[in-house]
Coordinates of C-alpha atoms in Angstrom, one line a residue:
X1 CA -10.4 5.9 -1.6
X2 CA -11.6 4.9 1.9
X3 CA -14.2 2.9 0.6
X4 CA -11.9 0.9 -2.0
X5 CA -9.2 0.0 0.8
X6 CA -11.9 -0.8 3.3
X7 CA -13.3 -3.7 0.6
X8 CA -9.2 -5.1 -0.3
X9 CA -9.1 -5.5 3.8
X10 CA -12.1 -7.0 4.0
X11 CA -11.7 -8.9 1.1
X12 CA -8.5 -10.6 2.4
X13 CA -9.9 -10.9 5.8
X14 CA -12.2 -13.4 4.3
X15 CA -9.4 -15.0 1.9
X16 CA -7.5 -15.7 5.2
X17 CA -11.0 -17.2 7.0
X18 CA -11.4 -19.4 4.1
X19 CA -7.4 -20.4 4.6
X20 CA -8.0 -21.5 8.2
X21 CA -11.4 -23.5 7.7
X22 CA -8.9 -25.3 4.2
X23 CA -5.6 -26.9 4.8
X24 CA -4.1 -24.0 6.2
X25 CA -0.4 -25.7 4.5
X26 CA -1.4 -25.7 0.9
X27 CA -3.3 -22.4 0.6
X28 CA -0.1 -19.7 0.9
X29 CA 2.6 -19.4 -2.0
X30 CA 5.4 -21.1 -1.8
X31 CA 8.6 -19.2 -2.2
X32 CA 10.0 -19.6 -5.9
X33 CA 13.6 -20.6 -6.7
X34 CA 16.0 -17.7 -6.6
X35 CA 16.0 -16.0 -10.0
X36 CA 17.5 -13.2 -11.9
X37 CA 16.3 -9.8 -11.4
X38 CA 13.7 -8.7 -14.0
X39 CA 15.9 -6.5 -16.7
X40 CA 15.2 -2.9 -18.1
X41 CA 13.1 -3.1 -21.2
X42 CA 11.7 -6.6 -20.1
X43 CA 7.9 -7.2 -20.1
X44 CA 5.4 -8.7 -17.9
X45 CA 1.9 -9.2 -17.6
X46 CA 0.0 -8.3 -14.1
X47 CA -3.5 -8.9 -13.2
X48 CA -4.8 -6.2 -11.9
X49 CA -8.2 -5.7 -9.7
X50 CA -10.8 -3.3 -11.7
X51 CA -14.2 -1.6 -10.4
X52 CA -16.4 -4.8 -11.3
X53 CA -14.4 -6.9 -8.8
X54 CA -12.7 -8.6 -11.6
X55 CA -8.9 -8.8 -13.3
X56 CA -7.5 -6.8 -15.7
X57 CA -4.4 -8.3 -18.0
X58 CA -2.3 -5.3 -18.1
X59 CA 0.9 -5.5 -20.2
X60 CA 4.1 -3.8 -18.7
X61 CA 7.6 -3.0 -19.1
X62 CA 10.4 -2.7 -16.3
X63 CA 11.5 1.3 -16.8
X64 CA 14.3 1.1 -13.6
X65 CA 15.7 -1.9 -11.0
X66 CA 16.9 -0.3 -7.9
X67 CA 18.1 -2.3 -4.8
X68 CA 14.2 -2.5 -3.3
X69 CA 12.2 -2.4 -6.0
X70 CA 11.1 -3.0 -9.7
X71 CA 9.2 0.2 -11.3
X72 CA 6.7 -0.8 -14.0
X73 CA 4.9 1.1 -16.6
X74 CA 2.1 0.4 -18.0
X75 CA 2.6 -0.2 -21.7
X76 CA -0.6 1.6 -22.2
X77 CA -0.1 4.6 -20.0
X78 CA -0.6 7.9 -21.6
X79 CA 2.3 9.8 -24.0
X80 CA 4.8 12.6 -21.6
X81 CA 4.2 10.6 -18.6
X82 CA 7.5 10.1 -16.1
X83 CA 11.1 10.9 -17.0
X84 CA 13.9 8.7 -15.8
X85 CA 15.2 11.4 -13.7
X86 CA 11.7 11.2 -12.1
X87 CA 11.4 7.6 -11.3
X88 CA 15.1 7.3 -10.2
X89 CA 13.9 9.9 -7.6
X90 CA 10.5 7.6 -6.7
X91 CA 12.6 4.9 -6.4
X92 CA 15.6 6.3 -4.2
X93 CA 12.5 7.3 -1.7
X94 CA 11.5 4.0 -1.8
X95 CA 15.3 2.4 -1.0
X96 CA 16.4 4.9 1.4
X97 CA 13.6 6.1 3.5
X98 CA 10.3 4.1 2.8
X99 CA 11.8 0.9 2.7
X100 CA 13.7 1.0 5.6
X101 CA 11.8 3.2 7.8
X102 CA 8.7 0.4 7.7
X103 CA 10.9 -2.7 7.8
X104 CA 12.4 -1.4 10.8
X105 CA 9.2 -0.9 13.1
X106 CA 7.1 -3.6 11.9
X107 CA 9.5 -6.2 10.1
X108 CA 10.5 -7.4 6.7
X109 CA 7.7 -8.0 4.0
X110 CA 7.7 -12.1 2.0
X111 CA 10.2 -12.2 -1.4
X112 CA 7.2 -14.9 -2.8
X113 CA 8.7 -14.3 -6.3
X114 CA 12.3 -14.3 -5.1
X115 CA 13.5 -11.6 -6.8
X116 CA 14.1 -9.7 -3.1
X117 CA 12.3 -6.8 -4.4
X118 CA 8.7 -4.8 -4.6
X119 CA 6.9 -4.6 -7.7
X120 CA 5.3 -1.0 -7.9
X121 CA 3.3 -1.0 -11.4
X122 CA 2.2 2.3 -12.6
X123 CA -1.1 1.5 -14.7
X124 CA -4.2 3.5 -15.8
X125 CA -6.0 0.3 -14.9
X126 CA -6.1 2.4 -11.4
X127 CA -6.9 5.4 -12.4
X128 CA -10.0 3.9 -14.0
X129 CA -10.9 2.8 -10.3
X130 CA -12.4 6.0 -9.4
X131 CA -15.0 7.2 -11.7
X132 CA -15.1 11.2 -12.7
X133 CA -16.1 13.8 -10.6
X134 CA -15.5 12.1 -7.1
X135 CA -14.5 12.9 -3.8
X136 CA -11.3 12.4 -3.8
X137 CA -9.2 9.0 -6.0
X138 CA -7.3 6.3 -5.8
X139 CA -3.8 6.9 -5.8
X140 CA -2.8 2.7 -5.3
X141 CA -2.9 0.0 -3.1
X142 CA -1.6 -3.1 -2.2
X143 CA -3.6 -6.5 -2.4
X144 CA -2.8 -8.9 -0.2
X145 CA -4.2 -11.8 -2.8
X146 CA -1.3 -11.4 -4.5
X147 CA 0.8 -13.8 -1.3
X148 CA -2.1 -16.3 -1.8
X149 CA -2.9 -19.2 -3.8
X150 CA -5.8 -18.0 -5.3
X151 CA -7.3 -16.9 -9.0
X152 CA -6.3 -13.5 -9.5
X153 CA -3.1 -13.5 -7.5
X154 CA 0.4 -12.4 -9.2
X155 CA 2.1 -14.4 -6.9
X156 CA 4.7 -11.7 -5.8
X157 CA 4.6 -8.6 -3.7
X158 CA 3.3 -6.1 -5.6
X159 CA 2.1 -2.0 -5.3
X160 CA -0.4 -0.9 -7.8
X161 CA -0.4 3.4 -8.7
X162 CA -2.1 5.6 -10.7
X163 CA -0.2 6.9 -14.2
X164 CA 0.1 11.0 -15.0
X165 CA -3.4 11.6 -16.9
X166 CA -3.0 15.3 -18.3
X167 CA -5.9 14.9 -20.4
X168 CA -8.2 12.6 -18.1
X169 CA -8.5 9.6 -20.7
X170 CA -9.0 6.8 -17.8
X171 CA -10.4 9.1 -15.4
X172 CA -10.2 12.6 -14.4
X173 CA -7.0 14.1 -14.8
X174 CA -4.1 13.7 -12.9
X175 CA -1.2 15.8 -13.4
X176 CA 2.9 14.0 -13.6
X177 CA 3.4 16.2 -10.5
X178 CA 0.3 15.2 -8.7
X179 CA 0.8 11.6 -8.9
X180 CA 4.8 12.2 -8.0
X181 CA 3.9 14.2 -5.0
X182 CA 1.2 11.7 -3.3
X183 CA 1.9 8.7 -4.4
X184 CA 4.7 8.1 -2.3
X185 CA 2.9 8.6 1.1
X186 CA 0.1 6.1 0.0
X187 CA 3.4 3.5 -0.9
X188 CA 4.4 4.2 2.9
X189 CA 0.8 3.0 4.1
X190 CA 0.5 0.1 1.6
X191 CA 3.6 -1.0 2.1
X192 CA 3.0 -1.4 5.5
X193 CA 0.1 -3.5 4.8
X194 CA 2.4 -6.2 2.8
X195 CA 5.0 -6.3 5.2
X196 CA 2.0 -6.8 7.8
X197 CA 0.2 -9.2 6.0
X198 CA 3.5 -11.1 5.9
X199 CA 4.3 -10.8 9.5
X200 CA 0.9 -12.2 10.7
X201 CA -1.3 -14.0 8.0
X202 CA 2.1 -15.9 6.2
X203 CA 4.6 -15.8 9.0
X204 CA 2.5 -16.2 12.2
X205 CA -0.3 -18.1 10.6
X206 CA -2.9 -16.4 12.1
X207 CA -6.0 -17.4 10.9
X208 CA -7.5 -13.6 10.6
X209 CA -6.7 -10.5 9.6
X210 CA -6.0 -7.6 12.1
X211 CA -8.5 -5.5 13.5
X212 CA -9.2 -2.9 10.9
X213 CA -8.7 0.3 13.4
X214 CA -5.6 -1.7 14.4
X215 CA -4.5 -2.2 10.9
X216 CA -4.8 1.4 9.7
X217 CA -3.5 2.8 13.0
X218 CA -0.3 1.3 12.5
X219 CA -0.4 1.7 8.2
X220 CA -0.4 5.4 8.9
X221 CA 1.8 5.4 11.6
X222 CA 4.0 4.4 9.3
X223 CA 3.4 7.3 7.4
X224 CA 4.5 9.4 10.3
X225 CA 7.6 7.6 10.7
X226 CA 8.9 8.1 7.0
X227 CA 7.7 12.0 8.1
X228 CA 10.1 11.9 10.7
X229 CA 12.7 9.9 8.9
X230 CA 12.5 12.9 6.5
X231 CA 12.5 15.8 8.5
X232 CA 15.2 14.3 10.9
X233 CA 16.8 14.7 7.3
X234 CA 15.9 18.7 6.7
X235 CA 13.1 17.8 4.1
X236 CA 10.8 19.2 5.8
X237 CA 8.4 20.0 2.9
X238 CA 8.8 16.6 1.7
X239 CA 7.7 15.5 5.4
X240 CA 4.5 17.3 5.1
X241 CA 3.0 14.9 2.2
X242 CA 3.4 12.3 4.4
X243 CA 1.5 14.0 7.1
X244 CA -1.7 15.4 5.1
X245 CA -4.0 12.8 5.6
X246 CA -3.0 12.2 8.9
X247 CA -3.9 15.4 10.0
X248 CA -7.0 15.6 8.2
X249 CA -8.2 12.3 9.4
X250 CA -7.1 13.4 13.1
X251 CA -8.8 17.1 12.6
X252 CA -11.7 15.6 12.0
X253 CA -12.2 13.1 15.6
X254 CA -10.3 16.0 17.4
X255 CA -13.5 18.1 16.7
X256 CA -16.4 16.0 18.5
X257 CA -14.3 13.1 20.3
X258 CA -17.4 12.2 22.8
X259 CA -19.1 11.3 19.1
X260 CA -16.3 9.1 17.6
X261 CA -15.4 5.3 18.8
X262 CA -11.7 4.7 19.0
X263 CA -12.2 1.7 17.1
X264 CA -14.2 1.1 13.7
X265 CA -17.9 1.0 14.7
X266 CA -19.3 -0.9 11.2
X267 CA -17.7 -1.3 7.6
X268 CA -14.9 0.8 7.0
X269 CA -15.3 3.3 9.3
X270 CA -15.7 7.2 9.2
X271 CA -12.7 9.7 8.6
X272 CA -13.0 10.6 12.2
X273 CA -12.5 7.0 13.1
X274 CA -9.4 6.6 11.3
X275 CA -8.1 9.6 12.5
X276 CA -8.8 8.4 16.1
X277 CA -7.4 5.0 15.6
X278 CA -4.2 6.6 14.3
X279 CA -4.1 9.3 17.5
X280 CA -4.4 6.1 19.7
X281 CA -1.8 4.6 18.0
X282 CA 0.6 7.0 18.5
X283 CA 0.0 7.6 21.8
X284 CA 1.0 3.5 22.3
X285 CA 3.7 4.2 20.1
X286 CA 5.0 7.2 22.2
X287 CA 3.7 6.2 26.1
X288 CA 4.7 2.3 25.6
X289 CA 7.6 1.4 23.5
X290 CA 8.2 3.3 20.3
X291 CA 9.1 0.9 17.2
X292 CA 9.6 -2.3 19.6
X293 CA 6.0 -1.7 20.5
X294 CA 4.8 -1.6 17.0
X295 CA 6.6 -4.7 15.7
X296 CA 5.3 -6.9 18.5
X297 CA 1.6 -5.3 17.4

């Protein structure tokens, strides 16, 4: 999963190089007229990033509309996958703790397809990302081609996640409560991402992308936060699945620190690396000025 995020940042770093050295005017989406809210039972196709480096067309259907976001399915997701019980839980996450917890420390994300709301797609198109027996999978991502004018892009803000697999058709299998239980902390992270992406590739018009131990420092923080947003709530459990990776990550610089950089040495960088980057992070975020601190970052 490391791997595949480190080549989507690195990917758009060089979309944004290619930006600056174009006109840098022409080259970002422009904001579509205001139009109606996609309904239930409507249909859509997505392009959607495979293993090769190329698109999929995957065709999908709105299953719920809440007030942040647009759930998806996958029209060719496996049989006994969500219930609407289950994604009106996803998505109330999503309004009333994700949502808000990330736009207040490091601003609002771009409304490119003006429909002031996230697409999150649920497709087997990301399951099929990570092939059988490996360390680890893909749970989603965000991409941020999808704010550019370029082949590939869906021209909106969209959040690609894996489908309930039971039987392991796309990849191996993933269980319905799997996929409910960590899929929500990787939208904290990637969510993060778009609203950064906005704040300084689209908004600021910087003509890079951010440092990549920067980047994930403050992607994970903003798992943290939702962890405290949800414990400050009682949900303590909950507020541990936002905190796994974190800790695993952190574990694993804590051991040797003399032998980890602080910052990403080459490529994507080691677990220990993120897990330093995120413990430096937080220690700006607590020493030198909380959420103010991480929205001026």
């Amino acid at each position: 999963p490391m791997r595949f995020e480190g080549m989507l940042r690195e990917a758009e770093a060089r979309f944004v190089r290619e930006r600056g050295r174009a006109d840098r005017g022409t080259m970002p989406l422009q904001v579509e007229p205001a139009k109606a809210v996609p309904s239930v039972g409507s249909r859509r196709t997505f392009k959607v990033l495979n293993a090769q480096g190329r698109f999929d067309d995957v065709q999908a259907s709105v299953r719920l509309v809440s007030g942040q976001a647009v759930l998806y399915v996958d029209d060719a997701a496996p049989g006994g996958g969500f219930t609407e019980p289950e994604l009106s839980a996803f998505a109330r996450t999503f309004d009333d703790v994700i949502h808000p917890t990330v736009t207040r420390a490091f601003g609002a994300p771009s409304d490119l397809d003006a429909n002031e709301r996230v697409a999150i797609l649920f497709t087997p198109a990301v399951n099929r990302l990570t092939p059988s027996k490996s360390d680890g999978f893909i749970g989603g991502f965000f991409y941020g081609l999808d704010l550019l004018s370029r082949e590939g892009s869906n021209r909106g803000e969209v959040f690609y996640a894996v489908v309930p697999d039971s039987v392991g058709s796309f990849s191996d299998p993933r269980s319905r409560d799997l996929v409910l239980r960590v899929v929500p902390a990787i939208l904290a992270h990637e969510f993060q991402h778009m609203v950064h992406f906005n704040q300084r590739v689209l908004q600021s018009g910087a003509e890079g992308t951010e440092a990549l131990w920067l980047s994930e420092g403050m992607a994970q923080m903003a798992e943290e936060l939702v962890a405290r947003a949800l414990q400050a709530s009682g949900l303590v459990a909950a507020a541990e699945e936002y905190r796994a990776g974190n800790r695993t990550r952190a574990r694993k610089f804590l051991a040797d620190p003399s032998a980890v950089s602080l910052i990403v040495a080459s490529g994507q960088g080691s677990l220990a690396e993120r897990g330093a980057g995120w413990l430096y992070t937080l220690f700006l975020w607590d020493a030198a000025g909380g959420e103010e601190l991480l929205k001026r970052l």
